[in-house]
CSV table of C-alpha atoms in Angstrom, one decimal:
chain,number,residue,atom,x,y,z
A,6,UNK,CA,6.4,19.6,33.4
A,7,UNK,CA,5.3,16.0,32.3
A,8,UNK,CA,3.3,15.7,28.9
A,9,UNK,CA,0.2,13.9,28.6
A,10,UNK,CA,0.3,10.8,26.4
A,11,UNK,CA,-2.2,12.2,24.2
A,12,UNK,CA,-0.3,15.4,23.5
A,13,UNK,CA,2.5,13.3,23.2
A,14,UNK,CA,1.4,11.2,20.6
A,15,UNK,CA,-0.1,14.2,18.8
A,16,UNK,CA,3.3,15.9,18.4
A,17,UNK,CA,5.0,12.8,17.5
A,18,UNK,CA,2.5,12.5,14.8
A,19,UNK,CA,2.7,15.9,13.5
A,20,UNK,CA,6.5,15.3,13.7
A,21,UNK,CA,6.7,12.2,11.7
A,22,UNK,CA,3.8,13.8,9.1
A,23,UNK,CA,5.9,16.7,8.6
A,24,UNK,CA,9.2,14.7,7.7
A,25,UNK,CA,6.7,12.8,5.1
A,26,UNK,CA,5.4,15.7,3.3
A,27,UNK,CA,9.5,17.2,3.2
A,28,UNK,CA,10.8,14.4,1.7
A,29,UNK,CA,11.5,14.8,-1.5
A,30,UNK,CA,11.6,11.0,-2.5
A,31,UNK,CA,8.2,10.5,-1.2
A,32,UNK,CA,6.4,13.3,-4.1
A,33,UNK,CA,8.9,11.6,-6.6
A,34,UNK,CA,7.6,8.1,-5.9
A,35,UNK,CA,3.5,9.3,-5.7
A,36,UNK,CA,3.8,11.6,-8.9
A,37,UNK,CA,5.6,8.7,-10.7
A,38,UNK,CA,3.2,6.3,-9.6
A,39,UNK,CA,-0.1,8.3,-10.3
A,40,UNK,CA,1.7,8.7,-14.0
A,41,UNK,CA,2.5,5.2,-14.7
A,42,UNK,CA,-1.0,4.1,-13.6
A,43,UNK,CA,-2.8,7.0,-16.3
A,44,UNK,CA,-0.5,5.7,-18.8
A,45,UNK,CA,-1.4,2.1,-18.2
A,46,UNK,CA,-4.8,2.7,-17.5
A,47,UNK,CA,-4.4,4.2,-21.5
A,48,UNK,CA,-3.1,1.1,-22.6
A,49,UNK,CA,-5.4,-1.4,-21.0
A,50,UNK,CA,-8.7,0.7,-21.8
A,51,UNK,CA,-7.3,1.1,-25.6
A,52,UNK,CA,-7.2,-3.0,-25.5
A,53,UNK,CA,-10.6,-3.1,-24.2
A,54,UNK,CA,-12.8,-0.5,-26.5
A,55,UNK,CA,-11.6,-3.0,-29.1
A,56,UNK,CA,-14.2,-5.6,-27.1
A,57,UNK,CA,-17.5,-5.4,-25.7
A,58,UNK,CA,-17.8,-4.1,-22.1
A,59,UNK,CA,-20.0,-4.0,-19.4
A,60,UNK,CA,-19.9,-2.7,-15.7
A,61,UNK,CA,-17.4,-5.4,-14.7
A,62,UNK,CA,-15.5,-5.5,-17.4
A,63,UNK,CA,-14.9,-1.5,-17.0
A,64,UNK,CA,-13.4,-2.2,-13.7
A,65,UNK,CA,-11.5,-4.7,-14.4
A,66,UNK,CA,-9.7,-2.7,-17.1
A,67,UNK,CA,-9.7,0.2,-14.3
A,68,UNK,CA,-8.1,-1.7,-11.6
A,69,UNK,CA,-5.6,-4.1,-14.6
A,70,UNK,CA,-2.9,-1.7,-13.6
A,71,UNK,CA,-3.3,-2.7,-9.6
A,72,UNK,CA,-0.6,-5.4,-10.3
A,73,UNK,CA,2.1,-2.8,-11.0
A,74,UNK,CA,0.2,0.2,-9.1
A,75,UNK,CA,1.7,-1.8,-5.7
A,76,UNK,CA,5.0,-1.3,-6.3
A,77,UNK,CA,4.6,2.5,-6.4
A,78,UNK,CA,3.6,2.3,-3.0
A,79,UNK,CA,6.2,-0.7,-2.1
A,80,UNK,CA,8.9,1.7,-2.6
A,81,UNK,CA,6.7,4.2,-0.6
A,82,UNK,CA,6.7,2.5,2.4
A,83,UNK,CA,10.3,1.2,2.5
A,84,UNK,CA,11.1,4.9,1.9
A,85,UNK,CA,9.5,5.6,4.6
A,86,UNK,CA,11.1,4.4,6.8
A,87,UNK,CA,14.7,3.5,5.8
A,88,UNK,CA,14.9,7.2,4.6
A,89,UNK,CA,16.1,8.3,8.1
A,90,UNK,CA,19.0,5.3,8.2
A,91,UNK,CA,20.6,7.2,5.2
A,92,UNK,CA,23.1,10.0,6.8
A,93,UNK,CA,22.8,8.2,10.0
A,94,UNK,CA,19.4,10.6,10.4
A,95,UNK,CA,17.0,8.0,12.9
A,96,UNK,CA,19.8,9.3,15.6
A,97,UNK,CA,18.9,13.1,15.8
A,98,UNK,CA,15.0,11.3,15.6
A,99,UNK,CA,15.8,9.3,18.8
A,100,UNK,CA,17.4,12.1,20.5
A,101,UNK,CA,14.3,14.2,19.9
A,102,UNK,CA,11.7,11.4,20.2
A,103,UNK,CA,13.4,8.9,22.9
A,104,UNK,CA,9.7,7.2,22.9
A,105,UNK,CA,10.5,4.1,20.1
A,106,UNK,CA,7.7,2.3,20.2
A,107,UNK,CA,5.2,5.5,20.3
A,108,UNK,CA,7.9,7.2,17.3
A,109,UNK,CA,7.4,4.1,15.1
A,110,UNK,CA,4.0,3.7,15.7
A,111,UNK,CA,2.9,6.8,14.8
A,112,UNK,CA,5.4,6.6,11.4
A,113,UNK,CA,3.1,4.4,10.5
A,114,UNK,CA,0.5,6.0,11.4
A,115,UNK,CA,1.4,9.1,9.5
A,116,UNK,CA,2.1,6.9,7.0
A,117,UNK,CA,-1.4,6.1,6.5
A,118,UNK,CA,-2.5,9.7,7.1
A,119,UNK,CA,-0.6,10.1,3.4
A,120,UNK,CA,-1.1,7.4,1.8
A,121,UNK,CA,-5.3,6.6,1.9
A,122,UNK,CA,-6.4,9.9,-0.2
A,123,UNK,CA,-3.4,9.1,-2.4
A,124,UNK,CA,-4.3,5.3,-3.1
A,125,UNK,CA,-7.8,6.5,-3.7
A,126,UNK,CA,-7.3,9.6,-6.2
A,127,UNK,CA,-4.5,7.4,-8.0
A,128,UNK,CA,-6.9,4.0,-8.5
A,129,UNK,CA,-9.9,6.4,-8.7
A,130,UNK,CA,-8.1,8.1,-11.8
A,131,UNK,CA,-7.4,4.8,-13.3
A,132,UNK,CA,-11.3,3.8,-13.4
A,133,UNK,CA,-13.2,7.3,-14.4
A,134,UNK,CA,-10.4,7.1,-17.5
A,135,UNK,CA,-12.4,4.1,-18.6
A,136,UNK,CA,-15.4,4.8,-17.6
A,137,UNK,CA,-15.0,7.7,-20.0
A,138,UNK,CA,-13.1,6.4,-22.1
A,139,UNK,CA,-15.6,3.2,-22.4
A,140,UNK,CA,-19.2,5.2,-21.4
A,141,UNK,CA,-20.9,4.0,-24.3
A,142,UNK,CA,-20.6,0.8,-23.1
A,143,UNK,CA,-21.5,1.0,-19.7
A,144,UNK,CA,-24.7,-0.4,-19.6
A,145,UNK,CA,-26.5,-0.7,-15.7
A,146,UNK,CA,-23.3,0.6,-14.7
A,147,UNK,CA,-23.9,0.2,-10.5
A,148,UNK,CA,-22.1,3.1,-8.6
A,149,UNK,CA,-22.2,0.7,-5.3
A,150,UNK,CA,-20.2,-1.3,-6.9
A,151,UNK,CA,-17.6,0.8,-8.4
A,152,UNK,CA,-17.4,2.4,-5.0
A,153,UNK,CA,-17.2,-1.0,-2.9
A,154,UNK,CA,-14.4,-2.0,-5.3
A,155,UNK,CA,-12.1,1.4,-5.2
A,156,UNK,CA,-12.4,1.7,-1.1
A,157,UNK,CA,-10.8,-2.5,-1.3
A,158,UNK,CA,-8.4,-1.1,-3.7
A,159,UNK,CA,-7.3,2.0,-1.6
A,160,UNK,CA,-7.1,-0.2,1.6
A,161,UNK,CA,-5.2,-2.9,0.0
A,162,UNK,CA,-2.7,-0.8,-1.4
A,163,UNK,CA,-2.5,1.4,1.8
A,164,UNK,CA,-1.9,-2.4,3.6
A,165,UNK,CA,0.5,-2.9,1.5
A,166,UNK,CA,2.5,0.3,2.1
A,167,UNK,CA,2.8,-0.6,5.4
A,168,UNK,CA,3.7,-3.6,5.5
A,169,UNK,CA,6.3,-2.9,3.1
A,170,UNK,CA,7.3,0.0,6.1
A,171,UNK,CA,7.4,-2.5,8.6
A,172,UNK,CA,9.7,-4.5,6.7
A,173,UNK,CA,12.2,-1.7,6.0
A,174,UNK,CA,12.0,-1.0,9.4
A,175,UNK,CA,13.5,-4.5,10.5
A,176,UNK,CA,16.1,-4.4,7.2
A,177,UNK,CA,16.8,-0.5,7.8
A,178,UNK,CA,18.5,-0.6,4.5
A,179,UNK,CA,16.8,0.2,1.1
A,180,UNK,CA,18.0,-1.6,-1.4
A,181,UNK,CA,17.8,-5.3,0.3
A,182,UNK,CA,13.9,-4.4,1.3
A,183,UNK,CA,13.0,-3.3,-2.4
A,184,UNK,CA,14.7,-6.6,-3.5
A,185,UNK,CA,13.6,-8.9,-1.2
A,186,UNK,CA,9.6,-7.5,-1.2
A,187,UNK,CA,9.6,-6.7,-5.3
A,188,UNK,CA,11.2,-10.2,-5.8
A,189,UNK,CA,8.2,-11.8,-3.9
A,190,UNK,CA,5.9,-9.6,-5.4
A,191,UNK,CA,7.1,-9.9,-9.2
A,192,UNK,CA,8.8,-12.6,-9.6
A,193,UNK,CA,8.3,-15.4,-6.8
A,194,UNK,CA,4.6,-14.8,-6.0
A,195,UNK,CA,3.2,-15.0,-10.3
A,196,UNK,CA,5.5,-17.8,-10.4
A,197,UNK,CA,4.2,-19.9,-7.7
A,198,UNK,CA,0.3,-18.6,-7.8
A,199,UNK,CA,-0.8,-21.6,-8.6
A,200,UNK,CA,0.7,-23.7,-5.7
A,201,UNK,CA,1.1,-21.5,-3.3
A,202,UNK,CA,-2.1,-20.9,-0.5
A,203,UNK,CA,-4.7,-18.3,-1.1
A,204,UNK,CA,-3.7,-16.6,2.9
A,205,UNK,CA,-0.4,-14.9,1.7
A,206,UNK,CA,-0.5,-10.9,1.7
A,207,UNK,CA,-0.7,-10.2,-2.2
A,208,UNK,CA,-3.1,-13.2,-2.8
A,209,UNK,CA,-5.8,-12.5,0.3
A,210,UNK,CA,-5.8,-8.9,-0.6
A,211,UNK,CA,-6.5,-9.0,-4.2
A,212,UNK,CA,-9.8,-10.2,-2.8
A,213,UNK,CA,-10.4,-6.8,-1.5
A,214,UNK,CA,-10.5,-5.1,-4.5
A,215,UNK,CA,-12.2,-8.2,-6.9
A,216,UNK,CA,-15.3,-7.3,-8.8
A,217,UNK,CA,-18.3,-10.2,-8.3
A,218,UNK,CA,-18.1,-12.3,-10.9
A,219,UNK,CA,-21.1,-14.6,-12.0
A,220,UNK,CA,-18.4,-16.6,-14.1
A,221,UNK,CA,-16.4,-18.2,-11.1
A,222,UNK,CA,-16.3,-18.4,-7.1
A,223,UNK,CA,-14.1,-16.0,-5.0
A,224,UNK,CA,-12.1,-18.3,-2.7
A,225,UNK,CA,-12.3,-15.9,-0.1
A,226,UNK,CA,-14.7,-12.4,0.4
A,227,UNK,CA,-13.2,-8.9,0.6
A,228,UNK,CA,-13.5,-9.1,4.0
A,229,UNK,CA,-11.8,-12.0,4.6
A,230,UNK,CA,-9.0,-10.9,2.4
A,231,UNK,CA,-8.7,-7.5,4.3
A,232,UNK,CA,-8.8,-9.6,7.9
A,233,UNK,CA,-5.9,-12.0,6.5
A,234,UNK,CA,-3.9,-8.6,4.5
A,235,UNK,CA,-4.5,-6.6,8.0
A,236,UNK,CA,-3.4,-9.7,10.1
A,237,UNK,CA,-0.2,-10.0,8.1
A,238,UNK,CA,0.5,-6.2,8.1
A,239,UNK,CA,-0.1,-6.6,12.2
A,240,UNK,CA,2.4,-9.1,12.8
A,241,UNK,CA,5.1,-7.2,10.9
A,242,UNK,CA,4.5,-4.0,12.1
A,243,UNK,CA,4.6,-6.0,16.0
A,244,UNK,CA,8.1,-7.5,15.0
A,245,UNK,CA,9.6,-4.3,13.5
A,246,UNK,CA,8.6,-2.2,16.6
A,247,UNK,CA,9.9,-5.0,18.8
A,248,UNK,CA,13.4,-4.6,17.2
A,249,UNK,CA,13.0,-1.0,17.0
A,250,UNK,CA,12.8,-1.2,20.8
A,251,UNK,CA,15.6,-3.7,21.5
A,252,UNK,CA,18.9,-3.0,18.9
A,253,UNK,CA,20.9,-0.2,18.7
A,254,UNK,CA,19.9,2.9,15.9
């Protein structure tokens, strides 16, 4: 009896969500990551009672952890999908799911199911500390705004985890992914800010996530940094499915 695409998909989904949620890599790396950005959040909002704040600046000190927030969820998305290389696992997945581009697509897909109320609760955790923390100081404080600015966060670092997926999914090894994409992201990308073009991935999507600012102009608008960060994300996931369909597991 043939299966409808639709059911097909829907099983391929719920398989690829339920090897997700098992793996135990994945609640290490989220639980880490939601620790590390309370503890920075601590630091940065203990630097900025000693100032004067307003609603911007609260955010700013909010979202001053976003910078090593995204590796978190680098390491997320690479684990994602190079976790099924490791004991030669992606076999017994092609066996059962002989549908590549449908099986990676909906990795992805799953991928996202997991990681947008993650992003949010972690980046949303990192704000309300100092809006707390800093409440005395919060003066007109705008909820639109503090809104507006966590959804660009959440989708920039849910961009980012898949894009980071795509690219272990054309390495399919772990360890050369998280060097090559932390390199760029720590080391080559602060080190050439100032020379290189505002349309690479970490660049246009900080945009998504900056607060207005009356001091200086935005080279691009959120949602021309979340067109360029999705376009980006696109292509790699298209070239990492591509592969997927053409080389051996």
């Amino acid at each position: 009896m043939s299966v409808s695409s639709g059911r097909k998909i829907t099983q391929i989904l719920g398989a690829e969500l339920d090897k997700l949620v098992t793996l135990p890599l994945i609640w290490l790396t989220l639980i880490g990551t939601f620790i590390l950005n309370l503890v920075l959040a601590a630091a940065f909002t203990s630097v900025g009672l000693q100032g004067v704040a307003g609603t911007q600046s609260i955010l700013n000190i909010g979202l001053a952890s976003m910078g090593y927030l995204q590796a978190g969820f680098i390491i997320l998305g690479i684990l994602a999908t190079c976790s099924e290389y490791t004991g030669g696992q992606i076999r017994t997945t092609l066996t059962t799911i002989p549908w590549r581009g449908f099986q990676l697509s909906t990795k992805h897909l799953a991928l996202a199911i997991i990681t947008i109320p993650v992003a949010f609760i972690i980046v949303a955790s990192g704000v309300l500390y100092a809006l707390i923390m800093m409440r005395d100081t919060a003066v007109g404080f705008e909820i639109d705004t503090m809104i507006k600015t966590l959804v660009g966060a959440t989708g920039y670092l849910t961009l980012t985890t898949l894009l980071s997926a795509a690219i272990g999914a054309l390495l399919r090894r772990t360890t050369p992914a998280l060097v090559i994409l932390l390199g760029y992201y720590f080391v080559v990308s602060p080190l050439t800010r100032d020379f290189q073009p505002k349309y690479f991935p970490d660049t246009a999507g900080s945009y998504m996530y900056m607060p207005p600012s009356s001091d200086e102009i935005n080279v691009l608008t959120p949602m021309q940094g979340t067109g360029i960060l999705m376009l980006w994300t696109l292509i790699f996931i298209t070239a990492a499915i591509v592969f997927y369909r053409k080389r051996d597991a």
